[in-house]
XYZ file of C-alpha atoms in Angstrom:
671
model
C -40.190 -76.016 10.407
C -43.817 -77.305 10.534
C -44.789 -79.952 8.014
C -47.858 -79.490 5.812
C -50.117 -82.545 5.730
C -51.697 -81.309 2.514
C -48.286 -81.394 0.799
C -47.325 -84.907 1.838
C -45.570 -83.656 4.965
C -43.223 -81.340 3.099
C -41.813 -78.218 4.838
C -39.378 -75.350 4.418
C -35.715 -76.218 4.723
C -32.518 -74.269 5.472
C -30.995 -75.739 2.335
C -32.982 -73.187 0.363
C -30.755 -70.465 1.873
C -27.744 -71.914 0.083
C -27.067 -72.346 -3.616
C -24.062 -74.100 -5.058
C -22.473 -73.024 -8.321
C -19.265 -74.718 -9.491
C -18.737 -76.052 -5.988
C -18.935 -72.529 -4.564
C -21.594 -72.026 -1.913
C -23.478 -68.728 -2.093
C -25.955 -67.498 0.503
C -29.356 -66.196 -0.548
C -29.509 -63.256 1.812
C -32.735 -62.094 0.260
C -34.718 -65.229 1.160
C -36.725 -65.136 4.391
C -39.148 -67.496 6.181
C -42.207 -66.360 8.162
C -43.012 -68.729 11.015
C -46.356 -67.056 11.570
C -47.468 -67.437 7.934
C -45.448 -70.628 7.367
C -44.365 -69.095 4.068
C -41.155 -68.068 2.247
C -40.782 -64.576 0.807
C -38.232 -62.237 -0.774
C -37.331 -59.490 1.670
C -36.174 -56.886 -0.935
C -39.269 -57.437 -3.083
C -41.527 -57.402 -0.044
C -40.119 -53.986 0.899
C -39.523 -52.244 -2.416
C -41.380 -54.051 -5.265
C -44.748 -53.007 -6.613
C -47.400 -54.591 -4.393
C -49.369 -55.728 -7.442
C -46.381 -57.644 -8.826
C -46.266 -61.469 -8.372
C -42.879 -61.155 -6.698
C -44.570 -59.406 -3.783
C -46.561 -62.573 -2.843
C -45.425 -65.220 -0.374
C -44.743 -68.818 -1.371
C -45.735 -72.037 0.455
C -45.694 -74.504 -2.400
C -42.861 -76.592 -0.980
C -42.941 -79.091 -3.859
C -42.061 -76.445 -6.492
C -40.210 -73.982 -4.248
C -36.761 -74.702 -5.721
C -37.840 -73.865 -9.255
C -39.732 -70.770 -8.095
C -36.677 -69.530 -6.227
C -34.449 -69.919 -9.287
C -37.002 -68.189 -11.490
C -37.526 -65.343 -9.018
C -33.884 -64.524 -8.368
C -33.267 -64.015 -12.078
C -36.307 -61.749 -12.626
C -35.876 -58.005 -13.317
C -38.217 -56.981 -10.507
C -36.092 -58.894 -8.032
C -32.826 -57.428 -9.311
C -34.149 -53.857 -9.123
C -35.507 -54.449 -5.645
C -32.174 -55.874 -4.489
C -30.317 -52.792 -5.751
C -32.681 -50.489 -3.891
C -32.486 -52.719 -0.823
C -28.662 -52.584 -0.791
C -28.737 -48.798 -1.038
C -31.191 -48.671 1.815
C -29.150 -51.115 3.892
C -26.011 -49.043 3.440
C -27.997 -45.862 4.265
C -27.666 -44.707 0.699
C -30.849 -43.307 -0.690
C -31.270 -41.911 -4.179
C -31.522 -38.422 -2.678
C -28.306 -39.082 -0.819
C -26.578 -40.021 -4.075
C -27.807 -36.800 -5.600
C -26.558 -34.903 -2.550
C -23.170 -36.601 -2.822
C -22.933 -35.621 -6.464
C -23.923 -32.050 -5.643
C -21.328 -31.928 -2.861
C -18.690 -33.242 -5.239
C -19.555 -30.534 -7.756
C -19.572 -27.953 -4.992
C -16.095 -28.981 -3.820
C -14.821 -28.867 -7.383
C -16.075 -25.340 -8.017
C -14.894 -24.229 -4.583
C -11.388 -25.375 -5.511
C -11.714 -23.660 -8.893
C -12.691 -20.358 -7.267
C -9.907 -20.686 -4.706
C -7.379 -21.118 -7.517
C -8.815 -18.183 -9.491
C -8.839 -15.947 -6.400
C -5.168 -16.728 -5.805
C -4.365 -15.866 -9.428
C -6.331 -12.603 -9.060
C -4.504 -11.695 -5.846
C -1.096 -12.464 -7.357
C -1.677 -10.303 -10.433
C -3.130 -7.477 -8.321
C -0.311 -7.450 -5.775
C 2.312 -7.532 -8.548
C 0.562 -4.699 -10.460
C 0.265 -6.839 -13.597
C -2.364 -6.562 -16.327
C -5.145 -9.170 -16.437
C -6.584 -9.139 -19.921
C -5.078 -9.622 -23.366
C -6.165 -8.901 -26.922
C -7.828 -12.323 -27.354
C -9.365 -13.738 -24.192
C -9.359 -17.298 -25.478
C -7.546 -20.220 -23.870
C -4.557 -21.285 -25.916
C -4.192 -17.969 -27.749
C -0.774 -16.289 -27.711
C -2.260 -12.953 -26.554
C -4.817 -14.255 -24.076
C -3.483 -12.114 -21.215
C -1.762 -12.837 -17.914
C -4.865 -14.183 -16.167
C -5.637 -16.934 -18.678
C -1.940 -17.642 -19.266
C -1.343 -18.325 -15.571
C -4.452 -20.522 -15.418
C -3.138 -22.545 -18.366
C 0.277 -22.836 -16.737
C -1.157 -24.046 -13.425
C -3.401 -26.520 -15.254
C -0.289 -28.463 -16.279
C 0.335 -29.309 -12.627
C -3.111 -29.054 -11.029
C -5.860 -31.616 -11.854
C -8.669 -29.233 -10.882
C -7.675 -26.536 -13.362
C -6.812 -29.185 -15.932
C -10.387 -30.490 -15.702
C -11.689 -26.914 -15.877
C -9.936 -25.875 -19.095
C -10.717 -29.240 -20.742
C -14.474 -28.605 -20.486
C -16.283 -28.232 -23.816
C -16.620 -24.811 -25.369
C -19.652 -22.999 -23.979
C -19.361 -24.544 -20.506
C -19.283 -22.367 -17.418
C -15.640 -21.905 -16.408
C -15.543 -18.581 -14.486
C -12.728 -17.207 -16.638
C -14.424 -14.177 -18.209
C -13.452 -10.563 -17.496
C -16.797 -10.111 -15.720
C -15.836 -12.764 -13.168
C -12.427 -11.082 -12.791
C -14.134 -7.777 -11.967
C -16.430 -9.493 -9.456
C -13.515 -11.230 -7.715
C -11.560 -7.961 -7.543
C -14.572 -6.130 -6.097
C -15.337 -8.838 -3.501
C -11.722 -9.073 -2.325
C -11.214 -5.302 -2.118
C -14.484 -4.792 -0.214
C -13.510 -7.573 2.195
C -10.216 -5.799 2.960
C -11.931 -2.413 3.192
C -14.506 -3.795 5.626
C -11.804 -5.193 7.920
C -9.871 -1.921 7.969
C -12.986 0.179 8.576
C -13.714 -1.981 11.632
C -10.157 -1.342 12.862
C -10.616 2.417 12.454
C -13.969 2.292 14.256
C -12.296 0.482 17.150
C -9.491 3.077 17.317
C -10.021 6.015 19.705
C -8.924 8.611 17.130
C -7.984 8.875 13.480
C -6.641 11.446 11.042
C -7.280 11.911 7.354
C -4.646 12.682 4.710
C -5.655 13.609 1.156
C -3.987 14.511 -2.103
C -4.950 14.519 -5.767
C -3.142 13.749 -8.996
C -4.001 13.461 -12.670
C -3.870 10.015 -14.264
C -2.986 9.229 -17.864
C -6.600 9.718 -18.994
C -6.543 13.308 -17.652
C -8.844 12.414 -14.771
C -8.238 13.810 -11.294
C -7.842 10.985 -8.787
C -8.163 11.598 -5.059
C -6.238 9.428 -2.619
C -7.604 9.254 0.927
C -5.325 7.952 3.682
C -6.552 7.281 7.221
C -3.963 7.292 10.008
C -4.941 5.574 13.258
C -3.428 3.679 16.179
C -3.919 -0.043 16.786
C -2.885 -2.005 19.857
C -2.419 -5.738 19.427
C 0.809 -7.255 20.736
C 2.441 -3.922 19.981
C 1.285 -0.340 19.690
C 1.613 0.949 16.158
C 0.312 3.549 13.748
C -1.829 2.116 10.991
C -2.300 3.621 7.546
C -5.193 2.768 5.302
C -5.566 3.984 1.762
C -9.195 4.222 0.692
C -7.957 3.709 -2.866
C -8.820 6.196 -5.605
C -11.846 8.378 -6.092
C -12.584 10.293 -9.267
C -12.922 14.049 -8.777
C -15.000 15.750 -11.459
C -15.369 19.120 -9.727
C -12.306 20.546 -7.973
C -14.141 23.487 -6.484
C -14.663 23.505 -2.738
C -18.352 22.718 -3.196
C -17.444 19.788 -5.433
C -15.083 18.436 -2.795
C -17.875 18.326 -0.200
C -18.540 14.721 -1.151
C -15.141 13.827 0.333
C -16.619 14.353 3.797
C -19.748 12.471 2.737
C -17.601 9.494 1.693
C -15.999 9.411 5.154
C -19.417 9.304 6.795
C -20.726 6.708 4.323
C -18.007 4.321 5.493
C -19.567 4.496 8.937
C -16.700 6.502 10.439
C -17.525 8.987 13.178
C -16.202 12.380 12.067
C -15.999 13.446 15.724
C -13.107 10.985 16.130
C -11.124 12.812 13.432
C -8.440 14.744 15.312
C -6.032 15.489 12.496
C -6.010 16.404 8.807
C -3.141 16.885 6.400
C -3.129 18.290 2.835
C -0.806 20.122 0.484
C -1.081 23.869 -0.036
C -3.981 23.823 -2.540
C -6.597 26.368 -1.439
C -9.552 24.078 -2.168
C -8.085 21.538 0.293
C -6.370 23.656 2.962
C -8.451 26.847 2.657
C -9.456 28.285 6.036
C -12.824 29.595 4.835
C -14.348 27.088 2.413
C -11.680 24.432 1.870
C -11.985 20.817 2.954
C -9.982 21.736 6.055
C -12.566 24.336 7.057
C -15.497 21.984 6.390
C -14.044 19.199 8.532
C -13.077 21.691 11.259
C -16.661 22.942 11.277
C -17.897 19.426 12.050
C -15.016 18.658 14.435
C -13.187 21.760 15.777
C -10.425 19.608 17.304
C -9.347 18.213 13.925
C -5.881 19.810 13.903
C -4.727 20.845 10.429
C -1.060 20.343 9.512
C 0.252 21.675 6.209
C 2.292 18.932 4.515
C 5.838 19.442 5.813
C 7.418 17.897 2.710
C 5.547 20.288 0.388
C 6.528 23.223 2.582
C 10.142 22.141 2.477
C 9.999 21.988 -1.307
C 8.565 25.513 -1.456
C 11.422 26.885 0.646
C 13.831 25.793 -2.087
C 11.654 26.910 -4.975
C 11.526 30.572 -3.984
C 15.280 31.258 -3.862
C 15.736 29.644 -7.290
C 13.019 31.739 -8.864
C 14.330 34.966 -7.361
C 18.100 34.581 -7.850
C 19.142 34.597 -11.536
C 22.567 33.031 -10.869
C 21.063 29.999 -9.132
C 18.328 29.634 -11.756
C 20.882 29.749 -14.596
C 22.963 27.157 -12.764
C 20.105 24.638 -12.687
C 19.307 25.395 -16.315
C 22.927 24.526 -17.122
C 22.599 21.187 -15.309
C 19.571 20.366 -17.441
C 21.515 21.316 -20.587
C 24.376 19.085 -19.469
C 22.101 16.079 -18.957
C 20.368 16.696 -22.290
C 23.718 16.941 -24.088
C 25.035 13.599 -22.809
C 21.706 11.814 -22.345
C 20.473 12.293 -25.920
C 23.477 10.580 -27.469
C 24.495 6.989 -26.777
C 28.024 7.738 -27.986
C 28.503 10.762 -25.709
C 26.985 8.903 -22.740
C 29.354 5.965 -23.306
C 32.309 8.366 -23.452
C 31.300 9.962 -20.132
C 30.803 6.520 -18.575
C 34.271 5.433 -19.706
C 35.848 8.349 -17.807
C 33.674 7.903 -14.723
C 34.279 4.129 -14.502
C 37.943 4.792 -13.693
C 37.106 7.515 -11.187
C 37.583 6.939 -7.460
C 34.047 8.277 -6.948
C 32.303 5.958 -9.425
C 30.217 4.335 -6.649
C 27.032 3.632 -8.593
C 26.167 7.262 -9.317
C 25.380 8.713 -12.694
C 24.410 12.009 -14.278
C 20.761 12.669 -13.415
C 17.926 14.713 -14.822
C 16.629 17.414 -12.506
C 13.701 16.225 -10.403
C 10.645 18.449 -9.765
C 11.206 18.043 -6.008
C 14.087 20.325 -5.110
C 15.270 18.237 -2.184
C 15.921 15.427 -4.675
C 18.195 17.679 -6.728
C 20.822 16.913 -4.122
C 21.656 13.753 -6.089
C 22.118 15.781 -9.284
C 24.534 18.149 -7.551
C 26.332 15.257 -5.875
C 27.168 13.792 -9.285
C 28.569 17.132 -10.479
C 30.645 17.490 -7.334
C 32.337 14.091 -7.623
C 32.359 13.814 -11.431
C 33.453 17.378 -12.136
C 36.842 16.388 -13.600
C 35.390 13.456 -15.580
C 32.707 15.666 -17.146
C 35.315 18.266 -18.070
C 37.511 15.571 -19.669
C 34.566 14.271 -21.714
C 33.606 17.777 -22.892
C 37.223 18.557 -23.843
C 37.549 15.325 -25.822
C 34.362 16.106 -27.728
C 35.586 19.643 -28.514
C 38.900 18.291 -29.848
C 37.737 15.208 -31.742
C 34.139 15.762 -32.807
C 33.455 16.580 -36.451
C 29.932 17.782 -35.736
C 29.928 21.574 -35.543
C 26.781 21.822 -33.404
C 28.113 19.210 -30.997
C 31.455 21.017 -30.679
C 29.721 24.336 -30.124
C 27.482 23.001 -27.346
C 30.341 21.108 -25.657
C 32.544 24.210 -25.794
C 29.806 26.386 -24.287
C 29.197 23.918 -21.450
C 32.928 23.560 -20.808
C 33.382 27.329 -20.605
C 30.403 27.617 -18.273
C 31.691 24.901 -15.933
C 35.162 26.481 -15.735
C 33.585 29.567 -14.209
C 34.149 29.820 -10.431
C 30.544 30.955 -9.994
C 29.394 27.598 -11.378
C 31.828 25.595 -9.228
C 30.795 27.523 -6.131
C 27.111 26.771 -6.650
C 27.998 23.093 -7.146
C 29.346 23.143 -3.612
C 25.943 24.261 -2.376
C 25.243 20.572 -2.068
C 25.735 21.318 1.623
C 22.425 23.191 1.611
C 20.608 20.439 -0.231
C 22.326 17.803 1.891
C 20.678 19.248 4.996
C 17.298 19.619 3.308
C 17.435 16.204 1.627
C 18.083 14.405 4.925
C 15.199 16.244 6.606
C 12.874 15.596 3.655
C 13.455 11.851 3.760
C 12.969 11.671 7.523
C 9.754 13.699 7.286
C 8.324 11.198 4.805
C 8.966 8.264 7.136
C 5.837 6.659 8.580
C 7.448 6.542 12.046
C 8.048 10.299 12.275
C 5.783 12.077 14.753
C 4.895 15.761 14.977
C 7.454 16.658 17.640
C 10.273 14.861 15.840
C 9.382 16.689 12.605
C 9.496 20.082 14.339
C 12.823 19.157 15.923
C 14.280 18.119 12.552
C 13.246 21.391 10.944
C 14.727 23.388 13.808
C 17.994 21.464 13.447
C 17.996 22.181 9.681
C 17.641 25.908 10.391
C 20.584 25.781 12.809
C 22.766 23.921 10.287
C 22.009 26.497 7.600
C 22.859 29.312 10.036
C 26.265 27.717 10.626
C 26.845 27.371 6.881
C 25.855 31.021 6.421
C 28.918 32.097 8.419
C 31.322 29.872 6.477
C 31.544 31.707 3.163
C 35.337 31.715 3.251
C 35.556 27.945 3.758
C 33.011 27.351 0.977
C 34.950 29.647 -1.360
C 38.247 27.856 -0.634
C 36.614 24.487 -1.380
C 35.308 25.842 -4.694
C 38.748 27.205 -5.649
C 40.385 23.896 -4.727
C 37.967 21.960 -6.969
C 38.393 24.456 -9.822
C 42.205 24.302 -9.580
C 42.147 20.544 -10.152
C 41.064 21.276 -13.700
C 42.856 24.557 -14.083
C 39.716 26.650 -14.066
C 39.092 30.152 -12.782
C 39.983 31.022 -9.201
C 38.169 34.359 -9.153
C 34.522 35.194 -9.545
C 33.503 36.233 -13.030
C 33.437 39.926 -13.669
C 30.456 41.268 -15.531
C 30.547 44.144 -17.924
C 28.467 46.737 -16.181
C 27.057 50.014 -17.403
C 28.966 52.954 -15.990
C 26.763 55.135 -13.860
C 27.479 58.000 -11.552
C 28.356 56.707 -8.080
C 27.171 58.707 -5.067
C 29.644 59.712 -2.396
C 28.151 57.384 0.266
C 27.824 54.344 -2.057
C 30.193 51.469 -1.287
C 32.477 50.100 -3.982
C 31.600 46.462 -4.570
C 33.856 43.855 -6.189
C 32.681 40.605 -7.837
C 33.342 38.485 -4.741
C 31.333 40.778 -2.504
C 28.552 40.891 -5.057
C 28.377 37.089 -5.227
C 28.631 36.773 -1.454
C 25.797 39.209 -0.768
C 23.478 38.719 -3.743
C 23.794 34.965 -4.219
C 25.233 33.173 -1.204
C 23.714 35.210 1.631
C 20.504 35.938 -0.223
C 19.852 32.268 -0.984
C 20.528 31.123 2.581
C 18.580 33.998 4.128
C 15.494 33.196 2.070
C 15.687 29.473 2.863
C 16.225 30.092 6.596
C 13.394 32.630 6.746
C 11.005 30.330 4.930
C 11.975 27.378 7.094
C 11.130 29.470 10.126
C 7.897 30.959 8.770
C 6.396 28.045 6.865
C 6.540 25.638 9.786
C 5.021 27.852 12.442
C 1.759 25.911 12.223
C 3.642 22.637 12.687
C 5.456 23.993 15.737
C 2.224 25.439 17.130
C 0.496 22.050 17.039
C 3.590 20.314 18.439
C 3.757 22.793 21.342
C 0.250 21.801 22.437
C 1.572 18.307 23.159
C 5.000 19.320 24.473
C 4.089 18.206 27.983
C 3.851 14.534 26.970
C 7.304 14.494 25.390
C 9.483 12.182 27.536
C 12.260 14.756 28.079
C 9.783 17.534 28.969
C 7.799 15.203 31.192
C 10.925 14.393 33.206
C 12.418 17.891 33.408
C 9.292 20.026 34.020
C 8.467 21.220 37.521
C 5.242 20.096 39.184
C 3.743 23.547 38.702
C 4.621 23.736 34.988
C 3.524 20.147 34.470
C 0.100 20.817 35.961
C -0.265 24.102 34.069
C 0.584 22.640 30.641
C -1.515 19.531 31.272
C -4.468 21.764 32.124
C -4.037 23.648 28.833
C -4.037 20.389 26.895
C -7.130 19.140 28.750
C -8.994 22.397 28.096
C -8.150 22.318 24.389
C -9.301 18.707 23.919
C -12.081 18.861 26.509
C -14.202 16.292 24.653
C -11.485 13.636 24.871
C -9.489 14.535 27.976
C -11.203 14.890 31.333
C -10.240 17.448 34.035
C -8.607 14.550 35.901
C -5.658 14.580 33.483
C -3.637 17.446 35.105
C -3.644 15.597 38.426
C -2.988 12.198 36.847
C 0.121 13.231 34.878
C 2.371 14.024 37.912
C 1.309 10.735 39.473
C 2.241 8.916 36.256
C 5.655 10.604 36.244
C 6.460 9.732 39.850
C 5.329 6.117 39.402
C 7.295 5.391 36.203
C 10.002 8.061 36.242
C 12.883 5.653 35.628
C 11.059 4.045 32.695
C 10.007 7.393 31.183
C 13.616 8.622 31.190
C 14.565 5.731 28.880
C 12.013 6.675 26.214
C 12.998 8.804 23.230
C 9.635 9.678 21.664
C 5.912 9.817 22.347
C 5.497 6.548 20.469
C 7.997 4.863 22.791
C 6.169 6.353 25.768
C 2.841 5.001 24.521
C 4.355 1.590 23.922
C 5.851 1.555 27.428
C 2.535 2.379 29.119
C -0.028 0.567 26.980
C 1.928 -2.557 26.003
C 4.808 -3.101 28.428
C 2.868 -1.955 31.521
C -0.643 -2.833 30.431
C -1.849 -3.373 34.018
C -1.194 0.319 34.768
C -2.922 1.618 31.630
C -6.351 1.700 33.288
C -4.911 3.585 36.276
C -3.520 6.273 33.962
C -6.269 6.206 31.350
C -6.065 9.939 30.649
C -2.333 9.671 29.916
C -3.265 7.455 26.974
C -4.018 10.691 25.115
C -0.608 10.085 23.535
C -2.639 8.075 21.036
C -4.254 11.331 19.956
C -0.820 12.849 19.310
C 0.352 9.852 17.262
C -2.539 10.113 14.810
C -1.772 13.696 13.738
C -0.254 13.600 10.209
C 3.061 15.176 9.234
C 3.087 14.895 5.433
C 0.923 13.574 2.611
C 3.749 11.211 1.625
C 1.511 8.161 2.114
C -0.952 9.587 -0.406
C 1.937 10.250 -2.803
C 3.041 6.621 -2.435
C -0.403 5.443 -3.489
C -0.044 7.478 -6.710
C 2.919 5.310 -7.690
C 0.509 2.354 -7.626
C -1.923 4.362 -9.743
C 0.726 4.906 -12.426
C 1.614 1.211 -12.407
C -2.017 0.146 -12.715
C -3.380 2.735 -15.129
C -1.043 3.421 -18.033
C -1.325 3.886 -21.764
C -1.448 0.098 -22.255
C -3.854 -0.619 -19.424
C -6.884 1.663 -19.312
C -9.777 0.548 -17.117
C -12.980 1.674 -15.423
C -13.020 3.514 -12.097
C -14.441 0.608 -10.056
C -11.837 -1.837 -11.366
C -9.112 0.758 -10.697
C -10.346 1.238 -7.125
C -10.386 -2.501 -6.466
C -6.964 -3.174 -7.973
C -5.542 -0.147 -6.171
C -6.833 -1.471 -2.852
C -5.345 -4.951 -3.404
C -2.033 -3.490 -4.545
C -1.630 -0.956 -1.733
C -2.919 -3.292 0.999
C -1.015 -6.304 -0.349
C 0.010 -7.491 3.134
C -3.627 -7.784 4.161
C -4.470 -9.383 0.817
C -1.941 -12.146 1.470
C -3.638 -12.947 4.775
C -7.170 -13.351 3.394
C -8.643 -16.607 4.655
C -10.229 -18.132 1.570
């Protein structure tokens, strides 16, 4: 360091960089020396202190430098400058500190919202109520939403910090936030599914309405479409619930508008399924007619399950003996079901029965195919029910109870009653078909085949009156009941010479047994003509038909199909189908359904799919609906969500319905 002659040869020294306190050496990192100015200065103050402050100036008074250094390093200006300097040295500005704090807050609230979204999804998917009588944390009736948040807060520090905030703080726990979360989540799911439907080549629409507990008509819209990912499958999407204020055909026009508002191309709609209501399925002004006007190739299929139910309704309404039989079953259930004592007595007999196998006396269900279970109980519990009725008649001290039990006992001892019980065979056939029709995997051809098989089974049963009668007598004899059909007191009238004499057995055989089966068989044949007609259009792509048909028939039927769906199938299809058969004949013979055929071509032999692009019209066949069972399933969610304890607005109902029905997609939401 240069020496200053004016200061008796004094100069700056490196010892100034070090200070010793209690024998501990500390470095003054702030002290700097300028060779050019031959002066000492404080680097932090030089950079960050006010330029008018004394600390900003340099020092060259070497005689008093030690005292000046000690004074300076304890000054407030120096300390503040050093703090700012350290922040700057570590790349930490004041703005950066603010940004860090903001980011910390952001992460906290992001975690809060993630937790609240998960609570919302859980309650929605489990069909549980959100709100309570007092929406206050810590209250006994605060509702499921707040109760779960409080429970999780015991184990989660984020929610613990949230609920410990002072009253009046923002916590995102109000019912308004719940509604917003429900709406955002449901719209996210809806958007994803709409994109899937747009990407699908075809789709079908299924609709049905029901009345909720507030006497409001709710429409359920189901879209059926085909997706191909790792596997070819039919997708179902429920567009949740829509309030219907006007059930006239003009009022239902907005249904079509809603489809278009979702961005779906109505020209891709190649199938529609409704129940028998005229405003939905009407051929002139119903929804069916309006969609067909926009897209003529939108094949209409009357709900097969509803049709099947109607085929059983008509015989019951028209045959007094069968109607009285079902009325008696209802009386029987009412008699035992309205008394705990009588029900316990019946259960005590049935528990020792060899047919106890988890069945019990059932109330009649509005769907006639489900009445099979009611008849099944009577068939296997016949002796137990008779024992219970007899015990009540002998031991009961209640006159009304004895009278009713005696009347039921007398009715059930009648061979007519026992014979109708054995008509479980009819309902057994119908019940099996009904359940298969409601399966999501059932296609149009399989449904038509099932109904044809049901008609054949009933025709066989029609010719087995003697065997059915013997079974009824055998069951009646176990109790000691009647073995002959009940004779009615008839009014004596003059009989003409050519009029046949008719006994009670012949009367029952002709007017009950044959009449019932004839009506059911005729209705099964007539009511499903439309289903068979649509299925016949696609008969050529059924695996068994595709293999067995001659080249001439194959080309002819393929040409018919191409002409009918000329917008979707090109004239190349009739020539492409025989080539497809010859190329993959061994593989086609292994397939059982159109769905299997589609899976074989599009998934298993994907490289050939482009070569047989027109054959991929099987996708069109798979989208055509069979029943409105999927819409009926959504109504079960409606009843769980909207009940007498849980009324709510339409938008909240729509959102919760979407999250509940599409719970698999809800679980996969990437938060």
